Amino acid sequence: MTHERITSKEGLEMEAAVRELAIRWPEVTEKVDGFGHTSFRVSDKPFVIMGEGGAEGPALSFKVLKTTQELLLAQEHFYKTPYIGHHGWVSIRAQNVADYSLLADYLLEGYLCAAPKRLAKQMQAQLPSLMES
């Protein structure tokens, strides 16, 4: 990812779609870092990072379990996030996402990875009702 704030139409649409999914979970905050990346965090730990990607277009990165990362990397369009991929981060270009709701489960997995244990337990108890919304 390059160091630019999201300004493209495609990037702003990505940001809005991801915001709609992520902001509904407890204690999620949105932050723009010094590099211009928009992130969604829980307890100040990021689980989603987005940024403009220059000629390649905007990209979405999210944290998942290592087993999920392996499954996603075997699919077309997903790639290991530079610098943090070894920690379970996966990326995809906005142009390759047909429907952001299809990524909702992965974003929730990232949230659960980053959330404090008390929040993760609370969320897991509510999972059946959350998956319906």
Short mmCIF file of N, CA and C in Angstrom, two decimals:
data_model
loop_
_atom_site.label_atom_id
_atom_site.label_comp_id
_atom_site.label_asym_id
_atom_site.label_seq_id
_atom_site.Cartn_x
_atom_site.Cartn_y
_atom_site.Cartn_z
N MET A 1 0.83 -1.19 0.00
CA MET A 1 0.00 0.00 0.00
C MET A 1 0.88 1.25 0.00
N THR A 2 0.42 2.22 -0.71
CA THR A 2 1.14 3.48 -0.70
C THR A 2 0.65 4.33 0.46
N HIS A 3 1.29 5.44 0.66
CA HIS A 3 0.96 6.29 1.80
C HIS A 3 0.07 7.44 1.37
N GLU A 4 -1.16 7.14 1.02
CA GLU A 4 -2.12 8.15 0.61
C GLU A 4 -3.45 7.92 1.30
N ARG A 5 -4.10 9.00 1.64
CA ARG A 5 -5.46 8.91 2.19
C ARG A 5 -6.38 8.47 1.06
N ILE A 6 -7.42 7.74 1.40
CA ILE A 6 -8.37 7.24 0.41
C ILE A 6 -9.17 8.42 -0.15
N THR A 7 -9.09 8.60 -1.48
CA THR A 7 -9.81 9.70 -2.13
C THR A 7 -10.52 9.25 -3.40
N SER A 8 -10.14 8.12 -3.97
CA SER A 8 -10.76 7.68 -5.22
C SER A 8 -12.20 7.23 -4.98
N LYS A 9 -13.01 7.29 -6.01
CA LYS A 9 -14.41 6.86 -5.90
C LYS A 9 -14.47 5.40 -5.44
N GLU A 10 -13.67 4.55 -6.07
CA GLU A 10 -13.64 3.12 -5.73
C GLU A 10 -13.19 2.92 -4.28
N GLY A 11 -12.19 3.68 -3.85
CA GLY A 11 -11.70 3.59 -2.49
C GLY A 11 -12.72 4.05 -1.46
N LEU A 12 -13.40 5.14 -1.76
CA LEU A 12 -14.42 5.66 -0.84
C LEU A 12 -15.61 4.70 -0.74
N GLU A 13 -15.96 4.04 -1.85
CA GLU A 13 -17.02 3.03 -1.82
C GLU A 13 -16.59 1.84 -0.97
N MET A 14 -15.33 1.42 -1.11
CA MET A 14 -14.78 0.32 -0.30
C MET A 14 -14.85 0.71 1.18
N GLU A 15 -14.38 1.90 1.49
CA GLU A 15 -14.35 2.37 2.87
C GLU A 15 -15.76 2.40 3.47
N ALA A 16 -16.73 2.89 2.73
CA ALA A 16 -18.12 2.95 3.22
C ALA A 16 -18.69 1.55 3.44
N ALA A 17 -18.43 0.63 2.52
CA ALA A 17 -18.95 -0.73 2.64
C ALA A 17 -18.34 -1.45 3.84
N VAL A 18 -17.04 -1.29 4.03
CA VAL A 18 -16.37 -1.94 5.16
C VAL A 18 -16.81 -1.29 6.47
N ARG A 19 -16.97 0.01 6.47
CA ARG A 19 -17.43 0.72 7.67
C ARG A 19 -18.79 0.17 8.11
N GLU A 20 -19.69 0.01 7.16
CA GLU A 20 -21.03 -0.50 7.46
C GLU A 20 -20.97 -1.87 8.12
N LEU A 21 -20.03 -2.71 7.71
CA LEU A 21 -19.88 -4.04 8.30
C LEU A 21 -19.21 -3.98 9.67
N ALA A 22 -18.11 -3.24 9.79
CA ALA A 22 -17.26 -3.30 10.98
C ALA A 22 -17.74 -2.46 12.15
N ILE A 23 -18.37 -1.34 11.88
CA ILE A 23 -18.67 -0.40 12.95
C ILE A 23 -19.77 -0.90 13.88
N ARG A 24 -20.49 -1.91 13.47
CA ARG A 24 -21.60 -2.42 14.30
C ARG A 24 -21.13 -3.30 15.45
N TRP A 25 -19.87 -3.70 15.43
CA TRP A 25 -19.36 -4.56 16.51
C TRP A 25 -18.91 -3.71 17.69
N PRO A 26 -19.00 -4.26 18.91
CA PRO A 26 -18.69 -3.48 20.12
C PRO A 26 -17.27 -2.91 20.14
N GLU A 27 -17.20 -1.65 20.56
CA GLU A 27 -15.94 -0.95 20.82
C GLU A 27 -15.04 -0.78 19.60
N VAL A 28 -15.62 -0.81 18.40
CA VAL A 28 -14.84 -0.60 17.18
C VAL A 28 -14.66 0.90 16.97
N THR A 29 -13.44 1.29 16.65
CA THR A 29 -13.15 2.67 16.32
C THR A 29 -12.52 2.73 14.93
N GLU A 30 -12.67 3.86 14.31
CA GLU A 30 -12.07 4.10 12.99
C GLU A 30 -10.96 5.12 13.17
N LYS A 31 -9.84 4.90 12.49
CA LYS A 31 -8.71 5.79 12.64
C LYS A 31 -7.98 5.92 11.31
N VAL A 32 -7.49 7.10 11.01
CA VAL A 32 -6.61 7.30 9.86
C VAL A 32 -5.22 7.52 10.43
N ASP A 33 -4.27 6.67 10.03
CA ASP A 33 -2.92 6.76 10.59
C ASP A 33 -2.07 7.79 9.83
N GLY A 34 -0.86 7.92 10.25
CA GLY A 34 0.07 8.88 9.66
C GLY A 34 0.42 8.58 8.21
N PHE A 35 0.15 7.38 7.76
CA PHE A 35 0.41 6.99 6.38
C PHE A 35 -0.81 7.22 5.49
N GLY A 36 -1.93 7.64 6.10
CA GLY A 36 -3.15 7.86 5.34
C GLY A 36 -4.04 6.63 5.24
N HIS A 37 -3.66 5.55 5.89
CA HIS A 37 -4.48 4.33 5.86
C HIS A 37 -5.65 4.47 6.84
N THR A 38 -6.81 4.04 6.41
CA THR A 38 -7.97 3.98 7.28
C THR A 38 -7.99 2.61 7.93
N SER A 39 -8.14 2.58 9.24
CA SER A 39 -8.19 1.28 9.91
C SER A 39 -9.40 1.22 10.83
N PHE A 40 -9.86 0.01 11.04
CA PHE A 40 -10.89 -0.26 12.04
C PHE A 40 -10.21 -1.08 13.11
N ARG A 41 -10.46 -0.68 14.36
CA ARG A 41 -9.71 -1.22 15.50
C ARG A 41 -10.65 -1.59 16.63
N VAL A 42 -10.17 -2.51 17.44
CA VAL A 42 -10.84 -2.82 18.69
C VAL A 42 -9.75 -2.83 19.76
N SER A 43 -9.96 -2.08 20.84
CA SER A 43 -8.92 -1.89 21.86
C SER A 43 -7.63 -1.39 21.24
N ASP A 44 -7.76 -0.52 20.27
CA ASP A 44 -6.67 0.10 19.51
C ASP A 44 -5.81 -0.90 18.73
N LYS A 45 -6.31 -2.11 18.54
CA LYS A 45 -5.62 -3.11 17.71
C LYS A 45 -6.35 -3.20 16.37
N PRO A 46 -5.65 -2.96 15.27
CA PRO A 46 -6.32 -2.99 13.97
C PRO A 46 -6.69 -4.41 13.55
N PHE A 47 -7.85 -4.52 12.90
CA PHE A 47 -8.23 -5.79 12.28
C PHE A 47 -8.57 -5.59 10.80
N VAL A 48 -8.68 -4.33 10.38
CA VAL A 48 -8.87 -3.96 8.98
C VAL A 48 -8.04 -2.72 8.71
N ILE A 49 -7.32 -2.72 7.58
CA ILE A 49 -6.57 -1.55 7.14
C ILE A 49 -6.84 -1.38 5.65
N MET A 50 -7.14 -0.14 5.25
CA MET A 50 -7.42 0.15 3.84
C MET A 50 -6.58 1.34 3.40
N GLY A 51 -6.22 1.33 2.12
CA GLY A 51 -5.48 2.47 1.59
C GLY A 51 -5.52 2.49 0.07
N GLU A 52 -5.13 3.62 -0.48
CA GLU A 52 -5.02 3.74 -1.93
C GLU A 52 -3.77 2.98 -2.36
N GLY A 53 -3.82 2.38 -3.51
CA GLY A 53 -2.69 1.58 -3.96
C GLY A 53 -2.04 2.09 -5.22
N GLY A 54 -2.13 3.38 -5.47
CA GLY A 54 -1.51 3.93 -6.68
C GLY A 54 -2.18 3.37 -7.92
N ALA A 55 -1.38 2.96 -8.88
CA ALA A 55 -1.90 2.46 -10.16
C ALA A 55 -2.74 1.19 -9.99
N GLU A 56 -2.48 0.42 -8.95
CA GLU A 56 -3.22 -0.82 -8.72
C GLU A 56 -4.60 -0.58 -8.12
N GLY A 57 -4.84 0.61 -7.61
CA GLY A 57 -6.13 0.92 -7.01
C GLY A 57 -6.16 0.63 -5.52
N PRO A 58 -7.27 1.00 -4.86
CA PRO A 58 -7.38 0.82 -3.42
C PRO A 58 -7.35 -0.65 -3.01
N ALA A 59 -6.86 -0.88 -1.80
CA ALA A 59 -6.76 -2.25 -1.29
C ALA A 59 -7.31 -2.33 0.12
N LEU A 60 -7.81 -3.51 0.43
CA LEU A 60 -8.36 -3.83 1.74
C LEU A 60 -7.51 -4.95 2.33
N SER A 61 -7.03 -4.75 3.55
CA SER A 61 -6.26 -5.77 4.25
C SER A 61 -6.98 -6.10 5.55
N PHE A 62 -6.97 -7.38 5.91
CA PHE A 62 -7.64 -7.77 7.15
C PHE A 62 -6.92 -8.95 7.77
N LYS A 63 -7.05 -9.02 9.10
CA LYS A 63 -6.39 -10.08 9.87
C LYS A 63 -7.31 -11.29 9.94
N VAL A 64 -6.73 -12.47 9.79
CA VAL A 64 -7.47 -13.72 9.94
C VAL A 64 -6.56 -14.75 10.61
N LEU A 65 -7.14 -15.87 10.96
CA LEU A 65 -6.34 -16.97 11.50
C LEU A 65 -5.44 -17.51 10.40
N LYS A 66 -4.32 -18.12 10.78
CA LYS A 66 -3.37 -18.65 9.79
C LYS A 66 -4.02 -19.67 8.85
N THR A 67 -4.92 -20.50 9.38
CA THR A 67 -5.58 -21.49 8.52
C THR A 67 -6.48 -20.81 7.49
N THR A 68 -7.17 -19.77 7.90
CA THR A 68 -8.01 -19.00 6.97
C THR A 68 -7.14 -18.30 5.95
N GLN A 69 -6.02 -17.76 6.40
CA GLN A 69 -5.10 -17.09 5.49
C GLN A 69 -4.65 -18.04 4.38
N GLU A 70 -4.30 -19.26 4.74
CA GLU A 70 -3.87 -20.25 3.75
C GLU A 70 -4.98 -20.51 2.73
N LEU A 71 -6.22 -20.65 3.19
CA LEU A 71 -7.35 -20.89 2.29
C LEU A 71 -7.57 -19.71 1.34
N LEU A 72 -7.47 -18.49 1.87
CA LEU A 72 -7.68 -17.31 1.04
C LEU A 72 -6.55 -17.13 0.03
N LEU A 73 -5.32 -17.38 0.45
CA LEU A 73 -4.19 -17.21 -0.46
C LEU A 73 -4.22 -18.21 -1.61
N ALA A 74 -4.94 -19.30 -1.44
CA ALA A 74 -5.09 -20.29 -2.51
C ALA A 74 -6.12 -19.83 -3.56
N GLN A 75 -6.87 -18.77 -3.23
CA GLN A 75 -7.89 -18.24 -4.15
C GLN A 75 -7.31 -17.09 -4.97
N GLU A 76 -7.89 -16.90 -6.13
CA GLU A 76 -7.49 -15.81 -7.00
C GLU A 76 -7.79 -14.47 -6.32
N HIS A 77 -6.95 -13.50 -6.54
CA HIS A 77 -7.08 -12.11 -6.10
C HIS A 77 -6.62 -11.83 -4.67
N PHE A 78 -6.55 -12.80 -3.79
CA PHE A 78 -6.06 -12.55 -2.44
C PHE A 78 -4.54 -12.67 -2.43
N TYR A 79 -3.88 -11.85 -1.64
CA TYR A 79 -2.42 -11.93 -1.52
C TYR A 79 -2.02 -11.59 -0.09
N LYS A 80 -0.84 -12.07 0.27
CA LYS A 80 -0.33 -11.82 1.62
C LYS A 80 0.02 -10.34 1.74
N THR A 81 -0.48 -9.70 2.78
CA THR A 81 -0.24 -8.27 2.99
C THR A 81 1.25 -8.02 3.24
N PRO A 82 1.84 -7.09 2.48
CA PRO A 82 3.26 -6.78 2.70
C PRO A 82 3.51 -6.33 4.14
N TYR A 83 4.63 -6.71 4.67
CA TYR A 83 5.13 -6.34 6.00
C TYR A 83 4.41 -7.02 7.16
N ILE A 84 3.11 -7.28 7.06
CA ILE A 84 2.39 -7.86 8.19
C ILE A 84 1.72 -9.19 7.84
N GLY A 85 1.93 -9.68 6.63
CA GLY A 85 1.31 -10.93 6.20
C GLY A 85 1.69 -12.12 7.06
N HIS A 86 2.89 -12.10 7.60
CA HIS A 86 3.33 -13.22 8.45
C HIS A 86 2.55 -13.27 9.77
N HIS A 87 1.77 -12.23 10.06
CA HIS A 87 0.91 -12.21 11.25
C HIS A 87 -0.53 -12.59 10.93
N GLY A 88 -0.77 -13.11 9.72
CA GLY A 88 -2.11 -13.56 9.36
C GLY A 88 -2.92 -12.54 8.56
N TRP A 89 -2.28 -11.53 8.01
CA TRP A 89 -2.99 -10.51 7.24
C TRP A 89 -3.07 -10.90 5.77
N VAL A 90 -4.24 -10.65 5.18
CA VAL A 90 -4.52 -10.93 3.78
C VAL A 90 -5.06 -9.65 3.14
N SER A 91 -4.74 -9.45 1.86
CA SER A 91 -5.22 -8.26 1.15
C SER A 91 -5.93 -8.64 -0.13
N ILE A 92 -6.76 -7.71 -0.59
CA ILE A 92 -7.45 -7.84 -1.87
C ILE A 92 -7.68 -6.42 -2.40
N ARG A 93 -7.54 -6.27 -3.69
CA ARG A 93 -7.80 -4.97 -4.34
C ARG A 93 -9.30 -4.75 -4.44
N ALA A 94 -9.74 -3.53 -4.24
CA ALA A 94 -11.17 -3.19 -4.29
C ALA A 94 -11.79 -3.63 -5.62
N GLN A 95 -11.06 -3.51 -6.69
CA GLN A 95 -11.60 -3.88 -8.01
C GLN A 95 -11.95 -5.36 -8.11
N ASN A 96 -11.42 -6.16 -7.21
CA ASN A 96 -11.67 -7.61 -7.23
C ASN A 96 -12.74 -8.05 -6.24
N VAL A 97 -13.39 -7.10 -5.58
CA VAL A 97 -14.45 -7.43 -4.63
C VAL A 97 -15.80 -7.11 -5.27
N ALA A 98 -16.57 -8.16 -5.56
CA ALA A 98 -17.88 -7.96 -6.18
C ALA A 98 -18.92 -7.52 -5.14
N ASP A 99 -18.80 -8.06 -3.92
CA ASP A 99 -19.78 -7.79 -2.87
C ASP A 99 -19.07 -7.86 -1.52
N TYR A 100 -18.98 -6.72 -0.85
CA TYR A 100 -18.26 -6.68 0.43
C TYR A 100 -18.90 -7.54 1.50
N SER A 101 -20.20 -7.78 1.40
CA SER A 101 -20.86 -8.62 2.41
C SER A 101 -20.29 -10.04 2.39
N LEU A 102 -19.69 -10.45 1.26
CA LEU A 102 -19.07 -11.77 1.19
C LEU A 102 -17.80 -11.85 2.04
N LEU A 103 -17.26 -10.70 2.40
CA LEU A 103 -16.07 -10.65 3.25
C LEU A 103 -16.41 -10.48 4.72
N ALA A 104 -17.69 -10.34 5.05
CA ALA A 104 -18.11 -10.04 6.42
C ALA A 104 -17.60 -11.06 7.43
N ASP A 105 -17.66 -12.35 7.09
CA ASP A 105 -17.19 -13.38 8.03
C ASP A 105 -15.70 -13.25 8.30
N TYR A 106 -14.93 -12.87 7.27
CA TYR A 106 -13.48 -12.71 7.46
C TYR A 106 -13.18 -11.48 8.31
N LEU A 107 -13.94 -10.42 8.10
CA LEU A 107 -13.75 -9.22 8.91
C LEU A 107 -14.11 -9.50 10.37
N LEU A 108 -15.17 -10.27 10.57
CA LEU A 108 -15.55 -10.65 11.94
C LEU A 108 -14.47 -11.53 12.57
N GLU A 109 -13.90 -12.42 11.79
CA GLU A 109 -12.80 -13.26 12.31
C GLU A 109 -11.63 -12.37 12.74
N GLY A 110 -11.33 -11.36 11.94
CA GLY A 110 -10.26 -10.42 12.30
C GLY A 110 -10.58 -9.67 13.57
N TYR A 111 -11.83 -9.24 13.69
CA TYR A 111 -12.27 -8.56 14.91
C TYR A 111 -12.04 -9.48 16.12
N LEU A 112 -12.47 -10.73 16.00
CA LEU A 112 -12.34 -11.66 17.12
C LEU A 112 -10.87 -11.95 17.45
N CYS A 113 -10.00 -11.92 16.44
CA CYS A 113 -8.56 -12.10 16.68
C CYS A 113 -7.98 -10.93 17.46
N ALA A 114 -8.46 -9.72 17.16
CA ALA A 114 -7.90 -8.52 17.78
C ALA A 114 -8.57 -8.14 19.10
N ALA A 115 -9.81 -8.57 19.30
CA ALA A 115 -10.59 -8.16 20.47
C ALA A 115 -10.04 -8.76 21.76
N PRO A 116 -10.19 -8.03 22.87
CA PRO A 116 -9.86 -8.61 24.17
C PRO A 116 -10.74 -9.84 24.42
N LYS A 117 -10.28 -10.73 25.25
CA LYS A 117 -11.00 -11.99 25.50
C LYS A 117 -12.45 -11.75 25.93
N ARG A 118 -12.69 -10.76 26.77
CA ARG A 118 -14.05 -10.52 27.26
C ARG A 118 -14.98 -10.17 26.10
N LEU A 119 -14.50 -9.36 25.16
CA LEU A 119 -15.32 -9.00 24.01
C LEU A 119 -15.50 -10.17 23.05
N ALA A 120 -14.43 -10.92 22.84
CA ALA A 120 -14.50 -12.09 21.95
C ALA A 120 -15.52 -13.09 22.49
N LYS A 121 -15.52 -13.33 23.79
CA LYS A 121 -16.50 -14.25 24.39
C LYS A 121 -17.92 -13.73 24.22
N GLN A 122 -18.09 -12.44 24.48
CA GLN A 122 -19.40 -11.80 24.33
C GLN A 122 -19.90 -11.93 22.88
N MET A 123 -19.02 -11.69 21.93
CA MET A 123 -19.40 -11.76 20.52
C MET A 123 -19.70 -13.20 20.10
N GLN A 124 -18.91 -14.14 20.55
CA GLN A 124 -19.14 -15.54 20.17
C GLN A 124 -20.46 -16.04 20.70
N ALA A 125 -20.88 -15.54 21.87
CA ALA A 125 -22.18 -15.92 22.43
C ALA A 125 -23.31 -15.37 21.58
N GLN A 126 -23.06 -14.24 20.90
CA GLN A 126 -24.08 -13.60 20.08
C GLN A 126 -23.97 -13.97 18.60
N LEU A 127 -23.02 -14.81 18.23
CA LEU A 127 -22.76 -15.08 16.81
C LEU A 127 -23.98 -15.51 16.01
N PRO A 128 -24.81 -16.43 16.48
CA PRO A 128 -25.95 -16.81 15.63
C PRO A 128 -26.82 -15.62 15.22
N SER A 129 -27.10 -14.71 16.16
CA SER A 129 -27.93 -13.56 15.83
C SER A 129 -27.17 -12.55 14.97
N LEU A 130 -25.85 -12.43 15.16
CA LEU A 130 -25.05 -11.50 14.37
C LEU A 130 -24.97 -11.94 12.91
N MET A 131 -24.89 -13.24 12.69
CA MET A 131 -24.74 -13.74 11.32
C MET A 131 -26.02 -13.52 10.52
N GLU A 132 -27.15 -13.36 11.18
CA GLU A 132 -28.41 -13.14 10.50
C GLU A 132 -28.58 -11.67 10.09
N SER A 133 -27.90 -10.75 10.79
CA SER A 133 -28.09 -9.33 10.50
C SER A 133 -27.23 -8.85 9.36
#
